[in-house]
Amino acid sequence: MRNRKTYRKLQKKKTITISFVTLTLLIILSFIGVKTYTYISTPRVISPKVESIKTKENTVVKPNETKKNNVSLSFQDGKELESTESIRVTETGKLPERQVSKEKVAYLTFDDGPTANVTPVVLEVLKKHNVKATFFVLGKMAEKHPEILKKEFNDGHLIGNHTYSHDYKYIYSTPDNFISDIKKGEETINKILGLDGKVQIIRFPGGSFPKKLENYRQAAAKNGYYYIDWNSLNGDAEGGKKNEAQLIDRLIKTSKGKKELVILMHDAATKMATANSLGQIIEYLKSSGYRFDTLNNYYK
Ligand SMILES: [Zn+2]
């Protein structure tokens, strides 16, 4: 009898212990779960740390090294924002030199947004086609349309930094101004998205390639940023306004024969034709055998 009582007591104790352990485990697991979620969701904006870039010759380019003889293509990044554009760049676009990809990949990029009219249409088309893209946002535009930036992020696109002001006169007067405007853009993005990491992938307004920007490229690398230009485009910032058919045509011409495409497009307020032709551009690229990816994976 006494033994049975002791046994029951022991059983009760055991049950309590098991319940306590299970509860503790559940608390720990849910905590890990939250952590995992945060970890998975943040790389979309906090570009993963890039250690090095492999080149064609299999040598390794460290972030703060400058590599000559990059892949060069002649394109223009013309009028993007009527209000801030003060110089017109008609030089060469460059991509980091690296091993040629085995498969066809297209990286769609949209600069100068978010905007109230164009960006939501772009997002809708991307969602419809189940394609992820990279948005090089402007801090000042994100401040105007924080909800649209959040939507870009929540839809799983990569958020890159295209400076806060896009004011050529200011950003290209000294490398310090450039870096400070990049940092201001980064702070704006982080504040809106409630994050505090580094928005590592940036795009220079007008492209990083002009010779006179050497000190700016070095400053960007020294501060841990990876800048990327483009090797194909739809021409939505080249000279006069283009209609949908002209944009598609330009994309087909500039992408021909290339395995990897970093495509320059714009979601500024005047670029509705870009949004309207995006579906056809995606269908063309899909039918040509390209898969789509975001630029954080370019450096893999
Ligand atoms: Zn721009």
Coordinates of C-alpha atoms and ligand atoms in Angstrom, one line a residue:
M1 CA 0.0 0.0 0.0
R2 CA 2.7 2.4 1.1
N3 CA 4.7 1.4 -2.0
R4 CA 1.8 2.1 -4.2
K5 CA 1.5 5.6 -2.7
T6 CA 5.2 6.2 -3.1
Y7 CA 4.8 5.0 -6.7
R8 CA 1.9 7.3 -7.4
K9 CA 3.8 10.2 -5.9
L10 CA 6.8 9.4 -8.0
Q11 CA 4.6 9.1 -11.1
K12 CA 3.1 12.5 -10.3
K13 CA 6.6 14.0 -9.9
K14 CA 7.6 12.4 -13.2
T15 CA 4.6 13.9 -15.0
I16 CA 5.3 17.3 -13.6
T17 CA 9.0 17.0 -14.6
I18 CA 8.0 15.9 -18.1
S19 CA 5.5 18.7 -18.5
F20 CA 8.0 21.2 -17.3
V21 CA 10.7 19.9 -19.7
T22 CA 8.3 19.8 -22.6
L23 CA 7.1 23.4 -21.8
T24 CA 10.7 24.6 -21.6
L25 CA 11.5 22.8 -24.9
L26 CA 8.5 24.4 -26.6
I27 CA 9.5 27.9 -25.4
I28 CA 13.1 27.3 -26.7
L29 CA 11.8 25.9 -30.0
S30 CA 9.4 28.8 -30.5
F31 CA 12.2 31.2 -29.8
I32 CA 14.5 29.4 -32.4
G33 CA 11.5 29.5 -34.7
V34 CA 11.2 33.3 -34.5
K35 CA 15.0 33.6 -34.9
T36 CA 14.9 31.3 -38.0
Y37 CA 12.1 33.4 -39.5
T38 CA 14.0 36.6 -39.0
Y39 CA 17.1 35.1 -40.5
I40 CA 15.3 33.9 -43.5
S41 CA 13.4 37.1 -44.1
T42 CA 16.3 39.5 -43.7
P43 CA 18.7 38.5 -46.4
R44 CA 16.2 40.0 -48.9
V45 CA 17.3 43.4 -47.9
I46 CA 20.4 42.9 -45.9
S47 CA 22.4 41.6 -48.8
P48 CA 24.5 38.6 -47.7
K49 CA 28.1 39.3 -47.0
V50 CA 30.1 38.9 -50.1
E51 CA 33.6 37.5 -49.4
S52 CA 35.0 37.5 -52.9
I53 CA 34.1 37.3 -56.6
K54 CA 35.6 34.6 -58.8
T55 CA 36.9 35.8 -62.1
K56 CA 37.2 34.0 -65.4
E57 CA 40.8 33.2 -64.7
N58 CA 39.7 31.7 -61.4
T59 CA 41.5 34.4 -59.5
V60 CA 39.6 35.9 -56.6
V61 CA 38.7 39.6 -56.4
K62 CA 38.3 40.9 -52.9
P63 CA 35.7 43.6 -52.3
N64 CA 38.2 46.4 -52.1
E65 CA 40.4 45.4 -55.0
T66 CA 39.9 47.0 -58.4
K67 CA 40.0 44.6 -61.3
K68 CA 40.8 45.9 -64.8
N69 CA 39.4 44.6 -68.1
N70 CA 35.9 44.1 -66.9
V71 CA 33.2 43.0 -69.3
S72 CA 32.3 46.2 -71.1
L73 CA 29.2 47.2 -73.0
S74 CA 28.1 50.5 -74.3
F75 CA 24.9 51.7 -73.0
Q76 CA 23.4 54.9 -71.7
D77 CA 21.7 55.7 -68.5
G78 CA 20.0 58.9 -69.5
K79 CA 17.3 61.0 -68.0
E80 CA 15.9 59.1 -65.0
L81 CA 14.5 61.8 -62.8
E82 CA 13.7 65.1 -64.4
S83 CA 14.2 67.0 -61.2
T84 CA 17.6 65.8 -60.2
E85 CA 19.3 64.8 -63.4
S86 CA 22.2 67.2 -64.0
I87 CA 24.6 65.2 -66.1
R88 CA 24.1 62.7 -68.8
V89 CA 26.1 59.5 -68.8
T90 CA 26.9 57.9 -72.1
E91 CA 29.7 55.6 -71.2
T92 CA 30.3 52.0 -70.6
G93 CA 28.4 49.7 -68.2
K94 CA 30.5 47.2 -66.3
L95 CA 29.8 44.0 -64.4
P96 CA 32.3 42.3 -62.1
E97 CA 34.3 39.9 -64.1
R98 CA 33.7 36.3 -63.0
Q99 CA 33.3 32.7 -64.2
V100 CA 30.7 32.4 -66.9
S101 CA 27.5 30.9 -65.5
K102 CA 26.5 27.4 -66.8
E103 CA 22.9 28.3 -66.9
K104 CA 20.9 31.2 -68.3
V105 CA 20.0 33.7 -65.6
A106 CA 18.2 37.0 -65.8
Y107 CA 18.4 39.6 -63.0
L108 CA 15.7 42.2 -63.4
T109 CA 16.6 45.5 -61.8
F110 CA 14.4 48.5 -61.2
D111 CA 16.0 51.9 -60.3
D112 CA 14.6 55.2 -59.0
G113 CA 11.4 54.0 -57.2
P114 CA 9.3 53.4 -55.4
T115 CA 6.6 55.4 -57.1
A116 CA 2.9 55.5 -56.5
N117 CA 1.8 54.7 -60.1
V118 CA 4.5 52.5 -61.6
T119 CA 5.9 50.4 -58.8
P120 CA 2.6 48.7 -57.8
V121 CA 2.0 47.7 -61.5
V122 CA 5.6 46.3 -61.6
L123 CA 5.0 44.3 -58.4
E124 CA 1.7 42.9 -59.8
V125 CA 3.3 41.7 -63.0
L126 CA 6.2 40.1 -61.1
K127 CA 3.8 38.4 -58.7
K128 CA 1.7 37.1 -61.6
H129 CA 4.8 35.6 -63.3
N130 CA 6.2 34.4 -60.0
V131 CA 9.5 36.3 -60.6
K132 CA 11.8 37.9 -58.0
A133 CA 13.6 41.1 -58.9
T134 CA 16.0 43.7 -57.4
F135 CA 14.8 47.2 -56.6
F136 CA 17.5 49.9 -56.3
V137 CA 15.4 52.3 -54.3
L138 CA 16.0 55.9 -53.5
G139 CA 15.8 56.9 -49.9
K140 CA 13.8 60.1 -50.7
M141 CA 11.2 58.1 -52.7
A142 CA 11.0 55.4 -50.1
E143 CA 10.2 58.1 -47.5
K144 CA 7.3 59.2 -49.8
H145 CA 6.0 55.7 -50.3
P146 CA 7.0 53.5 -47.3
E147 CA 4.1 51.1 -47.8
I148 CA 5.3 50.3 -51.4
L149 CA 8.8 49.7 -50.2
K150 CA 7.4 47.3 -47.5
K151 CA 5.4 45.5 -50.2
E152 CA 8.5 45.1 -52.4
F153 CA 10.3 43.6 -49.4
N154 CA 7.4 41.4 -48.2
D155 CA 6.9 40.1 -51.7
G156 CA 10.4 38.7 -51.5
H157 CA 12.3 41.0 -53.7
L158 CA 15.9 42.2 -53.0
I159 CA 16.1 45.8 -51.9
G160 CA 19.3 47.5 -53.1
N161 CA 20.4 51.1 -52.4
H162 CA 20.5 53.8 -55.1
T163 CA 21.4 56.7 -52.8
Y164 CA 19.1 58.9 -50.8
S165 CA 18.9 61.9 -53.1
H166 CA 20.0 60.8 -56.6
D167 CA 21.3 64.4 -56.9
Y168 CA 24.3 64.1 -59.2
K169 CA 25.6 67.5 -58.3
Y170 CA 25.8 66.7 -54.6
I171 CA 26.7 63.0 -54.6
Y172 CA 29.4 63.3 -57.2
S173 CA 31.1 66.4 -55.8
T174 CA 33.2 64.3 -53.3
P175 CA 33.4 60.6 -52.4
D176 CA 32.4 61.6 -48.8
N177 CA 29.2 63.1 -50.0
F178 CA 28.5 60.0 -52.0
I179 CA 29.1 57.7 -49.1
S180 CA 27.1 59.9 -46.8
D181 CA 24.1 59.8 -49.2
I182 CA 24.4 56.1 -49.6
K183 CA 24.3 55.7 -45.8
K184 CA 21.3 58.1 -45.6
G185 CA 19.5 55.9 -48.1
E186 CA 20.4 52.8 -46.1
E187 CA 19.2 54.3 -42.9
T188 CA 15.9 55.3 -44.5
I189 CA 15.4 51.8 -45.9
N190 CA 16.2 50.1 -42.6
K191 CA 13.9 52.5 -40.6
I192 CA 10.9 51.8 -42.8
L193 CA 11.5 48.1 -42.8
G194 CA 12.4 47.9 -39.1
L195 CA 15.8 46.5 -39.7
D196 CA 19.3 47.5 -38.8
G197 CA 21.7 45.6 -41.1
K198 CA 23.7 46.8 -44.0
V199 CA 22.1 47.2 -47.4
Q200 CA 25.2 45.9 -49.1
I201 CA 24.3 45.9 -52.8
I202 CA 24.2 49.4 -54.3
R203 CA 23.9 50.9 -57.7
F204 CA 25.6 54.2 -58.6
P205 CA 23.2 56.7 -60.2
G206 CA 24.3 56.8 -63.8
G207 CA 26.5 53.7 -63.3
S208 CA 29.8 53.2 -61.6
F209 CA 31.9 53.0 -64.8
P210 CA 32.9 56.6 -65.6
K211 CA 36.7 57.0 -65.3
K212 CA 36.4 60.0 -63.1
L213 CA 34.5 57.9 -60.5
E214 CA 37.5 55.9 -59.5
N215 CA 37.8 57.4 -56.1
Y216 CA 34.0 56.9 -55.6
R217 CA 34.3 53.2 -56.5
Q218 CA 37.2 52.8 -54.0
A219 CA 35.2 54.6 -51.3
A220 CA 32.2 52.3 -51.9
A221 CA 34.4 49.2 -51.6
K222 CA 36.2 50.5 -48.6
N223 CA 32.9 51.0 -46.9
G224 CA 31.8 47.4 -47.6
Y225 CA 29.4 48.1 -50.5
Y226 CA 29.1 46.0 -53.7
Y227 CA 28.1 48.1 -56.7
I228 CA 26.7 46.6 -59.8
D229 CA 25.9 48.1 -63.2
W230 CA 24.2 46.2 -66.0
N231 CA 24.9 44.4 -69.2
S232 CA 21.5 44.7 -70.9
L233 CA 18.5 47.1 -70.7
N234 CA 15.1 48.0 -72.1
G235 CA 16.3 51.5 -72.9
D236 CA 13.6 53.2 -70.8
A237 CA 16.2 55.9 -69.8
E238 CA 17.8 56.4 -73.2
G239 CA 16.8 59.7 -74.8
G240 CA 13.2 60.2 -75.9
K241 CA 10.2 58.3 -74.6
K242 CA 9.8 54.8 -75.9
N243 CA 6.7 52.8 -76.3
E244 CA 6.2 49.2 -75.2
A245 CA 7.3 47.6 -78.5
Q246 CA 10.5 49.7 -78.6
L247 CA 11.4 48.7 -75.0
I248 CA 10.9 45.0 -75.8
D249 CA 12.9 45.4 -79.0
R250 CA 15.8 47.1 -77.1
L251 CA 15.8 44.3 -74.5
I252 CA 15.9 41.6 -77.1
K253 CA 18.8 43.3 -78.9
T254 CA 20.9 44.1 -75.8
S255 CA 20.4 40.6 -74.3
K256 CA 21.2 38.5 -77.3
G257 CA 23.9 35.9 -76.9
K258 CA 24.4 36.5 -73.1
K259 CA 24.1 33.8 -70.5
E260 CA 23.8 36.2 -67.6
L261 CA 21.7 39.3 -67.9
V262 CA 21.7 42.2 -65.4
I263 CA 18.9 44.2 -66.9
L264 CA 18.5 47.9 -66.2
M265 CA 15.0 49.2 -66.0
H266 CA 13.3 52.0 -64.1
D267 CA 10.2 52.3 -61.9
A268 CA 10.2 56.1 -61.8
A269 CA 6.9 57.8 -62.2
T270 CA 7.3 58.4 -66.0
K271 CA 8.1 54.8 -66.8
M272 CA 4.7 53.3 -67.1
A273 CA 5.6 51.8 -70.5
T274 CA 8.2 49.7 -68.6
A275 CA 5.6 48.3 -66.3
N276 CA 3.2 47.7 -69.2
S277 CA 5.8 45.8 -71.2
L278 CA 7.3 43.8 -68.3
G279 CA 5.0 40.8 -68.7
Q280 CA 6.0 40.4 -72.3
I281 CA 9.7 40.9 -71.5
I282 CA 9.4 38.1 -68.8
E283 CA 7.7 35.8 -71.2
Y284 CA 10.3 36.4 -73.8
L285 CA 13.1 35.7 -71.4
K286 CA 11.4 32.6 -70.1
S287 CA 10.9 31.3 -73.6
S288 CA 14.6 31.9 -74.3
G289 CA 15.5 29.6 -71.4
Y290 CA 16.3 32.1 -68.6
R291 CA 15.5 31.6 -65.0
F292 CA 15.2 34.7 -62.8
D293 CA 17.1 35.6 -59.6
T294 CA 17.9 38.5 -57.3
L295 CA 21.4 40.1 -57.3
N296 CA 22.5 38.8 -53.9
N297 CA 22.8 35.5 -55.7
Y298 CA 24.9 37.0 -58.5
Y299 CA 27.9 36.9 -56.2
K300 CA 27.7 33.2 -55.4
Ligands
ZN1 ZN 18.9 56.2 -61.2

